[in-house]
Amino acid sequence: MTSSSAASLPLSQLFKLPNGVQYEQPLGLFINGEFVTGKEGKAFEVVNPSTGNVVGHVHEATAADVDIAVDAAEAAFYDGPWSKMSTAERGRLLLKLADLFEENLVTLASIEAFDNGKAIQLAKGDIASCIGCLRYYGGWADKIHGKVIETSTDSFNYTKQEPIGVCGQIIPWNFPLLMWAWKIGPAIACGNTVVLKTAEQTPLGGLFAAKLCKEAGFPPGVINILSGFGRTAGAAIASHMKIHKIAFTGSTPVGRQIMKAAAESNLKKVTLELGGKSPNIVFEDADIDRAVEWINFGIYYNAGQCCCAGSRIYVQESIYDKVIAAFKKRAQSNVVGNPFDEATFQGAQVSEAQYNRIMSYIDIGKKEGAKVEVGGERHGAEGYFIKPTVFSNVTEDMRIMQEEIFGPVCAIAKFKDIDDAILKGNSTTYGLASAVHTRSLSTAMEVANRLRAGTVWVNCYNSLHWALPFGGYGESGIGRELGKEALRNYTQVKLVNINLS
C-alpha cells in the first residue's frame, strides 16, 4: 500500500456496496469538526479483501496533519465549549452518538464487511457492541469523582479525577469500529479530547463514524479522526509533545515502538492491548459437543484475526481422538466466502500481506512436521480467503505453537493432568486470554487461578462485554480496556489539601 496524489480526490463520494447499501462516504481527514484534505496532498488506496480490487482512495494524514489535529484538540480541551460543558451533557452526547450508530447499524456493518472482509453477521454484532459500549460510557460521564480523605481535625483533604487532556489513539484493522468505540467511549466520558488514527487497511468506518460525531453535536476539536500510515501519522502521534496519553491496540512489536516513543518524548501515559497466543483447554469431563463449538468459535471467529483467538488447543489424552474427530467435522462445516452472504461465518483475511503471512505460517507448520488435519490452503479463486486449518502432531517448541499467526489456524495437542495443562497453557510470553472446559467447578476454579492471563473463560470463548475489563499479562499489554477499569486510563488524580488551623 503506497501514497499517491490527492489532487482530484473529493472529500466525500457516493458508495454502493455489494448488498445494495448506498451512502455518502467521507474521504477527508476529520479535524476540528470538518473534513479536510491533508497538508501534503497525499492519498492512499482502499482495497476490498473479498476481491483484492482497489475500490477507492482516502486522504492521507502525515505529521503535519497530526500537528493541526492536536492543536485543535488542545484548544477544545482548554478553551472551547467542551472545557465548560457539564459532565451530564458530555454523557448525553455519547448517548446521542450511540443512537446514531443504532440508526445507521446496517450501513456501518456493511462498511465493515466491505472494508475489512468480515462476515456481515459478525459485523452487525460488532456494531451492536459499539452501541452498548458508547451507551455504557455515556452513563459513566457524570459518575466519575474523587473522595474525601480524613487525616486530622485541622485539615480537609479531597481528591479529584481529572481528565488528562489530548489523548492519542491508534486502532487496528481487525475490529475497526469496535476498537473505535472502545477508545472513544472512556476517553470522552472522562472529559478528554482525542486524535485517533485508524488502520490504513480499514479507514472507511472510522470516517463515517466521524460524520456521526458531528451530527451528534460534539464541539469542533473534541474528536479528530485521521487516516494514515503507522510509520508517519502513527509515529507522530506516539512522539507528540502535546499528547499526554496514548492508547494502542495492535501487535506486540509495534507496541514496543509506541512505548519507546512515549518514553523518549514526554513520558506519555500508555495503555497497550497487544498480541496473544491463548490456550483453550478441554478436560475429559467436558461436554465434548459443546466444547467443540466453543473451540471452533474461539479460533475461527473473525477469520482468526482476533488478538485473543484460542489458537493453542489442549485436550486431555483420554478424549483427544474424539475431540479431533468432532473438531475436524465442525471446522469443515464453517461457511467461508462472500461476507455479504448472511450464511457466511468466515470472511476474507484483511489484506494480501496478511493472507501471505498466514500462508507462510501454514508452510512453516508443515515443514516443522505438524500434521494438517483440515484446511491448510486457500479458499476460492479470488480475494484473500483461507480454509479453516487444524494442525495436530505439534510440539511446544514449534513456531506455530509459540508465535501469533492471526488467522484461521490452530494447533491441537494432548495433556495428561491438570498440572500438565497449566504448564503448557502458561508456556508463552503472552497472556491475553484463555479458556477451560470442564463440568467440575473445582477444576475450573483451580485452572482459572493458575493460568497467567488477563481473561479466563469457563465453558465458553470470546465472551466479551463492555462492562467487563479486557487486557493482558506479559507481552499482551499494559492496562485494561472496557469496564470501570478503562476510566483509570483517561484520568489523573489531583489531591487538594486545605490547612484549617
Short mmCIF file of C-alpha atoms in Angstrom, two decimals:
data_model
loop_
_atom_site.label_atom_id
_atom_site.label_comp_id
_atom_site.label_asym_id
_atom_site.label_seq_id
_atom_site.Cartn_x
_atom_site.Cartn_y
_atom_site.Cartn_z
CA MET A 1 0.00 0.00 0.00
CA THR A 2 1.55 3.30 -1.12
CA SER A 3 0.76 7.01 -1.25
CA SER A 4 -0.49 8.82 -4.33
CA SER A 5 -1.62 12.35 -5.18
CA ALA A 6 -4.96 13.53 -3.80
CA ALA A 7 -5.22 16.38 -6.29
CA SER A 8 -8.52 15.22 -7.80
CA LEU A 9 -9.89 13.33 -4.79
CA PRO A 10 -13.11 14.79 -3.32
CA LEU A 11 -13.85 14.99 0.39
CA SER A 12 -16.70 12.51 0.03
CA GLN A 13 -18.03 10.09 -2.53
CA LEU A 14 -21.18 8.04 -3.11
CA PHE A 15 -20.51 4.37 -2.39
CA LYS A 16 -22.77 1.48 -3.39
CA LEU A 17 -21.94 -1.75 -1.58
CA PRO A 18 -22.50 -5.35 -2.80
CA ASN A 19 -25.62 -5.74 -0.64
CA GLY A 20 -27.26 -2.67 -2.18
CA VAL A 21 -26.48 -0.24 0.66
CA GLN A 22 -25.80 3.20 -0.81
CA TYR A 23 -24.37 6.05 1.22
CA GLU A 24 -22.10 9.09 1.16
CA GLN A 25 -18.60 8.03 2.30
CA PRO A 26 -16.36 10.74 3.78
CA LEU A 27 -12.83 10.57 2.39
CA GLY A 28 -11.13 13.54 4.05
CA LEU A 29 -9.38 13.90 7.40
CA PHE A 30 -11.77 14.85 10.20
CA ILE A 31 -10.06 17.73 12.00
CA ASN A 32 -11.68 20.40 14.16
CA GLY A 33 -15.18 19.33 13.19
CA GLU A 34 -14.65 19.37 9.41
CA PHE A 35 -13.47 17.00 6.69
CA VAL A 36 -10.34 18.43 5.10
CA THR A 37 -7.54 17.49 2.72
CA GLY A 38 -4.10 16.57 4.03
CA LYS A 39 -1.40 19.24 4.11
CA GLU A 40 0.89 17.24 1.81
CA GLY A 41 -1.87 16.46 -0.69
CA LYS A 42 -1.48 12.68 -0.44
CA ALA A 43 -3.97 9.83 -0.68
CA PHE A 44 -3.86 6.05 -0.42
CA GLU A 45 -5.94 3.23 -1.82
CA VAL A 46 -8.74 1.23 -0.24
CA VAL A 47 -8.82 -2.46 -1.18
CA ASN A 48 -11.78 -4.83 -0.92
CA PRO A 49 -10.31 -8.01 0.67
CA SER A 50 -13.02 -10.18 -0.83
CA THR A 51 -11.84 -9.45 -4.37
CA GLY A 52 -8.39 -7.87 -3.99
CA ASN A 53 -9.62 -4.91 -6.07
CA VAL A 54 -8.97 -1.24 -5.33
CA VAL A 55 -12.37 0.33 -4.58
CA GLY A 56 -11.37 3.90 -3.78
CA HIS A 57 -8.92 6.25 -2.11
CA VAL A 58 -8.89 8.36 1.07
CA HIS A 59 -6.89 11.42 2.00
CA GLU A 60 -3.70 10.62 3.91
CA ALA A 61 -2.62 12.25 7.15
CA THR A 62 1.06 12.98 7.75
CA ALA A 63 2.91 14.51 10.70
CA ALA A 64 1.80 18.00 9.64
CA ASP A 65 -1.85 16.97 9.89
CA VAL A 66 -1.26 15.39 13.29
CA ASP A 67 0.08 18.77 14.47
CA ILE A 68 -3.06 20.53 13.24
CA ALA A 69 -5.36 17.96 14.82
CA VAL A 70 -3.51 18.11 18.13
CA ASP A 71 -3.71 21.91 18.19
CA ALA A 72 -7.47 21.68 17.56
CA ALA A 73 -7.87 19.08 20.31
CA GLU A 74 -5.80 21.16 22.74
CA ALA A 75 -7.83 24.29 22.03
CA ALA A 76 -11.07 22.36 22.53
CA PHE A 77 -9.84 20.95 25.83
CA TYR A 78 -8.69 24.23 27.37
CA ASP A 79 -10.76 26.96 25.73
CA GLY A 80 -13.73 25.65 23.74
CA PRO A 81 -17.30 24.77 24.73
CA TRP A 82 -16.09 21.29 25.72
CA SER A 83 -13.99 22.74 28.53
CA LYS A 84 -17.10 24.32 30.10
CA MET A 85 -19.57 21.51 29.38
CA SER A 86 -21.14 19.67 32.30
CA THR A 87 -20.38 16.00 32.80
CA ALA A 88 -24.05 15.19 32.22
CA GLU A 89 -24.02 16.95 28.84
CA ARG A 90 -20.88 15.05 27.81
CA GLY A 91 -22.74 11.87 28.65
CA ARG A 92 -25.75 12.95 26.60
CA LEU A 93 -23.51 13.47 23.56
CA LEU A 94 -22.18 9.92 23.86
CA LEU A 95 -25.74 8.63 24.20
CA LYS A 96 -26.75 10.59 21.10
CA LEU A 97 -23.79 9.12 19.22
CA ALA A 98 -24.92 5.63 20.28
CA ASP A 99 -28.41 6.40 18.96
CA LEU A 100 -26.92 7.44 15.61
CA PHE A 101 -24.90 4.22 15.47
CA GLU A 102 -28.14 2.34 16.05
CA GLU A 103 -29.97 4.26 13.33
CA ASN A 104 -27.11 3.50 10.92
CA LEU A 105 -26.40 -0.07 12.06
CA VAL A 106 -26.87 -1.71 8.66
CA THR A 107 -24.75 0.91 6.90
CA LEU A 108 -21.96 0.69 9.47
CA ALA A 109 -21.95 -3.11 9.41
CA SER A 110 -21.92 -3.11 5.61
CA ILE A 111 -18.93 -0.75 5.60
CA GLU A 112 -17.09 -3.13 7.94
CA ALA A 113 -17.84 -6.15 5.74
CA PHE A 114 -16.73 -4.23 2.64
CA ASP A 115 -13.61 -2.62 4.12
CA ASN A 116 -12.43 -5.43 6.41
CA GLY A 117 -13.81 -8.54 4.69
CA LYS A 118 -15.58 -9.89 7.78
CA ALA A 119 -18.91 -11.68 7.59
CA ILE A 120 -21.89 -9.32 7.68
CA GLN A 121 -23.50 -11.28 10.54
CA LEU A 122 -20.39 -10.70 12.67
CA ALA A 123 -20.16 -7.08 11.57
CA LYS A 124 -23.71 -6.47 12.80
CA GLY A 125 -22.69 -7.92 16.15
CA ASP A 126 -19.70 -5.56 16.23
CA ILE A 127 -21.92 -2.52 15.70
CA ALA A 128 -24.36 -3.70 18.38
CA SER A 129 -21.39 -3.88 20.75
CA CYS A 130 -20.29 -0.38 19.69
CA ILE A 131 -23.74 0.89 20.63
CA GLY A 132 -23.60 -0.83 24.01
CA CYS A 133 -20.10 0.48 24.68
CA LEU A 134 -20.95 4.10 23.84
CA ARG A 135 -24.09 3.97 25.98
CA TYR A 136 -22.18 2.40 28.85
CA TYR A 137 -19.61 5.19 28.92
CA GLY A 138 -22.28 7.81 28.31
CA GLY A 139 -23.74 6.62 31.60
CA TRP A 140 -20.37 6.88 33.33
CA ALA A 141 -19.69 10.50 32.34
CA ASP A 142 -21.36 12.11 35.39
CA LYS A 143 -20.30 9.42 37.85
CA ILE A 144 -16.53 9.93 37.85
CA HIS A 145 -15.50 11.60 41.08
CA GLY A 146 -12.93 11.76 43.83
CA LYS A 147 -13.28 11.30 47.56
CA VAL A 148 -12.70 12.98 50.91
CA ILE A 149 -9.83 11.59 52.98
CA GLU A 150 -9.77 12.34 56.71
CA THR A 151 -6.32 12.60 58.30
CA SER A 152 -6.73 15.11 61.15
CA THR A 153 -9.14 17.74 62.51
CA ASP A 154 -7.05 20.65 61.22
CA SER A 155 -7.00 19.67 57.55
CA PHE A 156 -9.51 18.97 54.82
CA ASN A 157 -8.36 16.66 52.03
CA TYR A 158 -10.09 15.61 48.87
CA THR A 159 -9.16 14.10 45.52
CA LYS A 160 -10.37 14.88 42.02
CA GLN A 161 -10.37 12.58 39.00
CA GLU A 162 -9.34 14.99 36.27
CA PRO A 163 -9.10 14.35 32.53
CA ILE A 164 -5.60 14.09 31.09
CA GLY A 165 -6.06 16.37 28.08
CA VAL A 166 -5.28 15.46 24.48
CA CYS A 167 -5.22 11.70 24.01
CA GLY A 168 -3.70 9.91 21.04
CA GLN A 169 -5.35 6.67 19.96
CA ILE A 170 -4.20 4.19 17.32
CA ILE A 171 -6.59 1.39 16.44
CA PRO A 172 -6.18 -1.88 14.48
CA TRP A 173 -7.80 -3.27 11.35
CA ASN A 174 -9.41 -6.42 12.75
CA PHE A 175 -12.31 -4.70 14.56
CA PRO A 176 -12.19 -1.16 13.12
CA LEU A 177 -15.39 0.34 14.53
CA LEU A 178 -15.48 -1.74 17.71
CA MET A 179 -11.97 -0.53 18.62
CA TRP A 180 -13.04 2.99 17.67
CA ALA A 181 -15.83 2.79 20.27
CA TRP A 182 -13.62 1.09 22.88
CA LYS A 183 -11.18 4.00 22.61
CA ILE A 184 -13.54 6.95 22.12
CA GLY A 185 -16.06 5.95 24.82
CA PRO A 186 -13.96 6.12 28.00
CA ALA A 187 -11.73 8.97 26.77
CA ILE A 188 -14.71 11.21 26.06
CA ALA A 189 -16.63 10.17 29.18
CA CYS A 190 -13.68 11.37 31.26
CA GLY A 191 -13.63 14.77 29.50
CA ASN A 192 -10.58 14.37 27.29
CA THR A 193 -10.18 15.29 23.63
CA VAL A 194 -8.97 12.78 21.05
CA VAL A 195 -6.79 12.41 17.99
CA LEU A 196 -7.45 8.92 16.65
CA LYS A 197 -5.69 7.22 13.74
CA THR A 198 -7.46 4.37 12.00
CA ALA A 199 -5.59 1.45 10.44
CA GLU A 200 -4.52 2.14 6.85
CA GLN A 201 -6.15 -1.14 5.76
CA THR A 202 -9.61 -0.12 7.06
CA PRO A 203 -10.19 3.66 7.06
CA LEU A 204 -13.80 3.85 5.87
CA GLY A 205 -15.80 3.04 9.02
CA GLY A 206 -13.92 5.46 11.24
CA LEU A 207 -14.57 8.31 8.81
CA PHE A 208 -18.29 7.54 8.63
CA ALA A 209 -18.36 7.44 12.45
CA ALA A 210 -16.67 10.87 12.47
CA LYS A 211 -19.58 12.16 10.39
CA LEU A 212 -21.92 10.84 13.08
CA CYS A 213 -19.87 12.62 15.77
CA LYS A 214 -20.56 15.91 14.04
CA GLU A 215 -24.24 15.06 13.70
CA ALA A 216 -24.39 14.19 17.41
CA GLY A 217 -23.20 17.70 18.28
CA PHE A 218 -19.68 17.23 19.60
CA PRO A 219 -17.90 20.60 19.56
CA PRO A 220 -15.12 21.10 16.99
CA GLY A 221 -11.76 19.63 18.02
CA VAL A 222 -13.09 17.17 20.60
CA ILE A 223 -12.87 14.14 18.30
CA ASN A 224 -10.41 14.14 15.39
CA ILE A 225 -10.14 11.13 13.07
CA LEU A 226 -7.13 10.64 10.79
CA SER A 227 -6.49 8.11 8.03
CA GLY A 228 -2.81 7.39 7.65
CA PHE A 229 0.13 5.05 7.96
CA GLY A 230 1.69 3.91 11.20
CA ARG A 231 5.19 4.88 10.12
CA THR A 232 4.17 8.52 9.59
CA ALA A 233 0.93 9.60 11.29
CA GLY A 234 1.13 6.89 13.95
CA ALA A 235 4.73 7.72 14.78
CA ALA A 236 3.87 11.42 15.00
CA ILE A 237 1.07 10.69 17.48
CA ALA A 238 3.26 8.45 19.63
CA SER A 239 6.02 11.06 19.93
CA HIS A 240 3.94 14.26 20.01
CA MET A 241 4.82 16.57 22.87
CA LYS A 242 1.27 17.90 23.28
CA ILE A 243 -0.33 14.46 23.53
CA HIS A 244 -0.26 13.27 27.14
CA LYS A 245 -1.87 9.84 26.81
CA ILE A 246 -1.64 7.22 24.10
CA ALA A 247 -3.70 4.08 23.67
CA PHE A 248 -2.70 1.48 21.11
CA THR A 249 -4.20 -1.81 20.02
CA GLY A 250 -2.10 -3.94 17.68
CA SER A 251 0.94 -6.16 17.54
CA THR A 252 3.47 -6.55 20.34
CA PRO A 253 6.45 -5.37 18.21
CA VAL A 254 4.65 -2.12 17.34
CA GLY A 255 3.55 -1.77 20.96
CA ARG A 256 7.21 -1.73 21.96
CA GLN A 257 7.84 1.08 19.48
CA ILE A 258 4.88 3.06 20.86
CA MET A 259 6.14 2.66 24.41
CA LYS A 260 9.64 3.75 23.44
CA ALA A 261 8.35 6.82 21.60
CA ALA A 262 6.15 7.75 24.56
CA ALA A 263 9.11 7.47 26.94
CA GLU A 264 11.51 9.39 24.73
CA SER A 265 9.08 12.27 24.15
CA ASN A 266 7.11 13.48 27.18
CA LEU A 267 6.56 10.29 29.19
CA LYS A 268 3.00 9.86 27.99
CA LYS A 269 0.64 7.69 29.94
CA VAL A 270 0.43 4.46 27.93
CA THR A 271 -2.08 1.66 27.55
CA LEU A 272 -1.36 -1.20 25.17
CA GLU A 273 -3.64 -4.04 24.09
CA LEU A 274 -1.34 -6.33 22.15
CA GLY A 275 -0.98 -9.86 20.82
CA GLY A 276 -1.81 -13.25 22.20
CA LYS A 277 -1.34 -16.99 21.84
CA SER A 278 -4.21 -18.11 24.00
CA PRO A 279 -4.69 -21.65 25.36
CA ASN A 280 -8.08 -23.36 25.11
CA ILE A 281 -8.05 -26.35 27.49
CA VAL A 282 -10.52 -29.26 27.33
CA PHE A 283 -10.72 -31.71 30.25
CA GLU A 284 -12.00 -35.26 29.92
CA ASP A 285 -15.21 -34.50 31.85
CA ALA A 286 -16.22 -31.71 29.46
CA ASP A 287 -19.31 -31.83 27.26
CA ILE A 288 -17.41 -32.62 24.05
CA ASP A 289 -20.00 -31.34 21.57
CA ARG A 290 -20.35 -28.06 23.46
CA ALA A 291 -16.60 -27.69 23.89
CA VAL A 292 -16.01 -28.23 20.16
CA GLU A 293 -18.50 -25.47 19.33
CA TRP A 294 -16.57 -23.05 21.54
CA ILE A 295 -13.21 -24.22 20.21
CA ASN A 296 -14.46 -23.53 16.70
CA PHE A 297 -15.79 -20.11 17.67
CA GLY A 298 -12.63 -19.33 19.63
CA ILE A 299 -10.29 -19.71 16.67
CA TYR A 300 -12.35 -19.05 13.52
CA TYR A 301 -14.34 -16.06 14.74
CA ASN A 302 -13.39 -13.03 12.63
CA ALA A 303 -11.35 -15.32 10.34
CA GLY A 304 -8.92 -15.91 13.21
CA GLN A 305 -7.91 -12.24 13.16
CA CYS A 306 -8.50 -11.78 16.87
CA CYS A 307 -5.89 -10.94 19.49
CA CYS A 308 -7.47 -13.34 21.98
CA ALA A 309 -8.02 -16.20 19.50
CA GLY A 310 -7.84 -19.65 21.09
CA SER A 311 -5.07 -20.82 18.78
CA ARG A 312 -3.45 -23.37 21.16
CA ILE A 313 -5.91 -26.16 21.93
CA TYR A 314 -5.02 -28.64 24.65
CA VAL A 315 -7.15 -31.77 25.08
CA GLN A 316 -6.83 -34.39 27.82
CA GLU A 317 -5.37 -37.63 26.48
CA SER A 318 -8.41 -39.82 27.14
CA ILE A 319 -10.71 -37.81 24.85
CA TYR A 320 -8.15 -36.49 22.35
CA ASP A 321 -9.19 -38.71 19.43
CA LYS A 322 -12.90 -37.95 19.96
CA VAL A 323 -12.27 -34.21 20.08
CA ILE A 324 -10.05 -34.29 16.98
CA ALA A 325 -12.72 -36.12 15.00
CA ALA A 326 -15.53 -33.83 16.14
CA PHE A 327 -13.47 -30.66 15.65
CA LYS A 328 -12.42 -31.63 12.12
CA LYS A 329 -16.03 -32.15 11.17
CA ARG A 330 -17.09 -28.85 12.76
CA ALA A 331 -14.28 -26.82 11.17
CA GLN A 332 -15.12 -28.18 7.72
CA SER A 333 -18.75 -27.12 8.15
CA ASN A 334 -17.89 -23.42 8.57
CA VAL A 335 -19.22 -21.39 5.67
CA VAL A 336 -16.28 -19.45 4.17
CA GLY A 337 -16.77 -16.87 1.44
CA ASN A 338 -18.77 -13.80 0.46
CA PRO A 339 -19.01 -11.53 3.53
CA PHE A 340 -22.39 -10.21 2.40
CA ASP A 341 -24.00 -13.65 2.41
CA GLU A 342 -25.89 -13.96 5.72
CA ALA A 343 -24.88 -17.64 5.90
CA THR A 344 -21.15 -16.83 5.86
CA PHE A 345 -19.28 -17.28 9.13
CA GLN A 346 -15.70 -16.74 7.96
CA GLY A 347 -14.95 -13.91 5.56
CA ALA A 348 -11.70 -12.79 3.97
CA GLN A 349 -8.37 -12.03 5.58
CA VAL A 350 -7.93 -8.27 5.66
CA SER A 351 -5.17 -7.86 3.07
CA GLU A 352 -2.81 -9.62 0.70
CA ALA A 353 0.03 -9.07 3.17
CA GLN A 354 -1.93 -10.74 5.97
CA TYR A 355 -3.00 -13.57 3.67
CA ASN A 356 0.64 -14.19 2.71
CA ARG A 357 1.74 -14.09 6.36
CA ILE A 358 -0.82 -16.72 7.36
CA MET A 359 0.01 -18.97 4.41
CA SER A 360 3.70 -18.72 5.31
CA TYR A 361 2.92 -20.00 8.82
CA ILE A 362 0.96 -22.89 7.33
CA ASP A 363 4.05 -23.77 5.30
CA ILE A 364 6.22 -23.46 8.42
CA GLY A 365 3.93 -25.84 10.31
CA LYS A 366 4.15 -28.43 7.54
CA LYS A 367 7.96 -28.16 7.39
CA GLU A 368 8.22 -28.49 11.18
CA GLY A 369 6.44 -31.83 10.96
CA ALA A 370 2.97 -30.93 12.15
CA LYS A 371 0.06 -32.74 10.52
CA VAL A 372 -2.66 -30.82 8.65
CA GLU A 373 -5.93 -32.36 9.79
CA VAL A 374 -8.10 -30.00 7.72
CA GLY A 375 -7.54 -26.91 5.60
CA GLY A 376 -4.03 -25.67 5.01
CA GLU A 377 -4.82 -23.98 1.70
CA ARG A 378 -6.60 -21.03 0.14
CA HIS A 379 -10.36 -20.96 -0.39
CA GLY A 380 -11.71 -19.89 -3.77
CA ALA A 381 -10.02 -18.24 -6.71
CA GLU A 382 -10.13 -14.54 -5.77
CA GLY A 383 -9.76 -12.45 -2.68
CA TYR A 384 -7.88 -13.35 0.49
CA PHE A 385 -9.71 -16.42 1.80
CA ILE A 386 -8.09 -19.30 3.70
CA LYS A 387 -9.74 -22.57 4.70
CA PRO A 388 -10.11 -23.23 8.44
CA THR A 389 -6.89 -25.05 9.35
CA VAL A 390 -6.15 -27.52 12.16
CA PHE A 391 -2.65 -28.82 12.92
CA SER A 392 -2.01 -31.88 15.09
CA ASN A 393 1.21 -33.72 15.96
CA VAL A 394 2.64 -30.48 17.34
CA THR A 395 5.27 -29.86 19.99
CA GLU A 396 5.67 -26.86 22.27
CA ASP A 397 8.82 -25.63 20.52
CA MET A 398 7.18 -25.33 17.09
CA ARG A 399 6.72 -21.81 15.77
CA ILE A 400 3.03 -22.43 15.10
CA MET A 401 2.66 -23.09 18.84
CA GLN A 402 4.68 -20.10 20.01
CA GLU A 403 4.09 -17.26 17.53
CA GLU A 404 0.91 -15.33 16.87
CA ILE A 405 -0.39 -16.22 13.40
CA PHE A 406 -3.51 -14.05 13.43
CA GLY A 407 -5.51 -16.17 11.06
CA PRO A 408 -7.78 -19.25 10.88
CA VAL A 409 -5.03 -21.61 12.00
CA CYS A 410 -4.79 -23.57 15.25
CA ALA A 411 -2.68 -26.31 16.77
CA ILE A 412 -4.10 -29.10 18.93
CA ALA A 413 -2.09 -31.14 21.46
CA LYS A 414 -2.58 -33.55 24.37
CA PHE A 415 -2.13 -33.05 28.09
CA LYS A 416 -2.02 -35.60 30.93
CA ASP A 417 -3.43 -33.92 34.01
CA ILE A 418 -4.19 -30.50 35.50
CA ASP A 419 -0.54 -29.71 36.24
CA ASP A 420 0.47 -30.58 32.69
CA ALA A 421 -2.36 -28.44 31.32
CA ILE A 422 -1.27 -25.44 33.38
CA LEU A 423 2.40 -25.92 32.43
CA LYS A 424 1.56 -25.99 28.74
CA GLY A 425 -1.06 -23.27 28.95
CA ASN A 426 1.45 -20.90 30.53
CA SER A 427 4.28 -21.77 28.14
CA THR A 428 4.07 -18.47 26.27
CA THR A 429 5.33 -14.92 26.64
CA TYR A 430 1.77 -13.70 26.03
CA GLY A 431 -1.10 -13.66 28.49
CA LEU A 432 -4.18 -12.08 26.95
CA ALA A 433 -6.85 -14.77 27.27
CA SER A 434 -7.50 -18.44 27.96
CA ALA A 435 -10.34 -20.91 28.44
CA VAL A 436 -11.12 -24.12 30.29
CA HIS A 437 -13.88 -26.61 29.50
CA THR A 438 -14.98 -28.89 32.34
CA ARG A 439 -18.04 -29.90 34.34
CA SER A 440 -16.05 -29.60 37.58
CA LEU A 441 -16.30 -26.26 39.35
CA SER A 442 -13.20 -27.03 41.43
CA THR A 443 -11.18 -27.81 38.28
CA ALA A 444 -12.42 -24.64 36.60
CA MET A 445 -11.52 -22.52 39.62
CA GLU A 446 -8.07 -24.05 40.04
CA VAL A 447 -7.20 -23.62 36.36
CA ALA A 448 -8.55 -20.05 36.34
CA ASN A 449 -6.44 -19.19 39.37
CA ARG A 450 -3.24 -20.70 37.97
CA LEU A 451 -3.36 -19.53 34.34
CA ARG A 452 -1.39 -16.35 33.69
CA ALA A 453 -3.87 -14.49 31.53
CA GLY A 454 -6.00 -11.36 31.75
CA THR A 455 -9.19 -13.28 30.93
CA VAL A 456 -10.19 -16.86 31.68
CA TRP A 457 -13.38 -18.14 30.05
CA VAL A 458 -15.06 -21.22 31.52
CA ASN A 459 -17.13 -23.36 29.13
CA CYS A 460 -17.24 -20.54 26.58
CA TYR A 461 -14.93 -18.39 24.46
CA ASN A 462 -14.76 -14.81 23.15
CA SER A 463 -17.44 -13.79 25.64
CA LEU A 464 -16.71 -10.05 25.71
CA HIS A 465 -18.86 -7.27 27.17
CA TRP A 466 -18.31 -3.53 27.50
CA ALA A 467 -18.78 -3.70 31.28
CA LEU A 468 -16.03 -6.33 31.72
CA PRO A 469 -12.32 -5.38 31.79
CA PHE A 470 -10.17 -6.72 28.98
CA GLY A 471 -6.39 -6.77 28.77
CA GLY A 472 -3.37 -8.96 29.18
CA TYR A 473 -0.42 -10.16 31.19
CA GLY A 474 3.17 -10.20 29.94
CA GLU A 475 3.72 -9.25 26.31
CA SER A 476 -0.03 -8.93 25.75
CA GLY A 477 -0.03 -5.38 27.01
CA ILE A 478 -0.43 -2.81 29.74
CA GLY A 479 -3.68 -1.60 31.29
CA ARG A 480 -7.27 -2.62 30.67
CA GLU A 481 -9.91 -1.73 28.10
CA LEU A 482 -13.63 -1.64 28.92
CA GLY A 483 -15.46 -1.61 32.21
CA LYS A 484 -14.81 0.81 35.03
CA GLU A 485 -11.10 -0.04 34.82
CA ALA A 486 -10.77 1.74 31.46
CA LEU A 487 -11.66 5.06 33.08
CA ARG A 488 -8.39 4.93 35.00
CA ASN A 489 -6.55 5.13 31.69
CA TYR A 490 -8.04 8.53 30.95
CA THR A 491 -7.97 10.33 34.30
CA GLN A 492 -5.33 11.55 36.70
CA VAL A 493 -5.70 12.09 40.43
CA LYS A 494 -5.32 15.52 41.98
CA LEU A 495 -5.11 15.90 45.76
CA VAL A 496 -6.28 19.12 47.38
CA ASN A 497 -5.06 19.62 50.98
CA ILE A 498 -6.53 22.53 52.94
CA ASN A 499 -4.97 23.63 56.24
CA LEU A 500 -7.82 24.52 58.60
CA SER A 501 -5.72 25.69 61.55
#
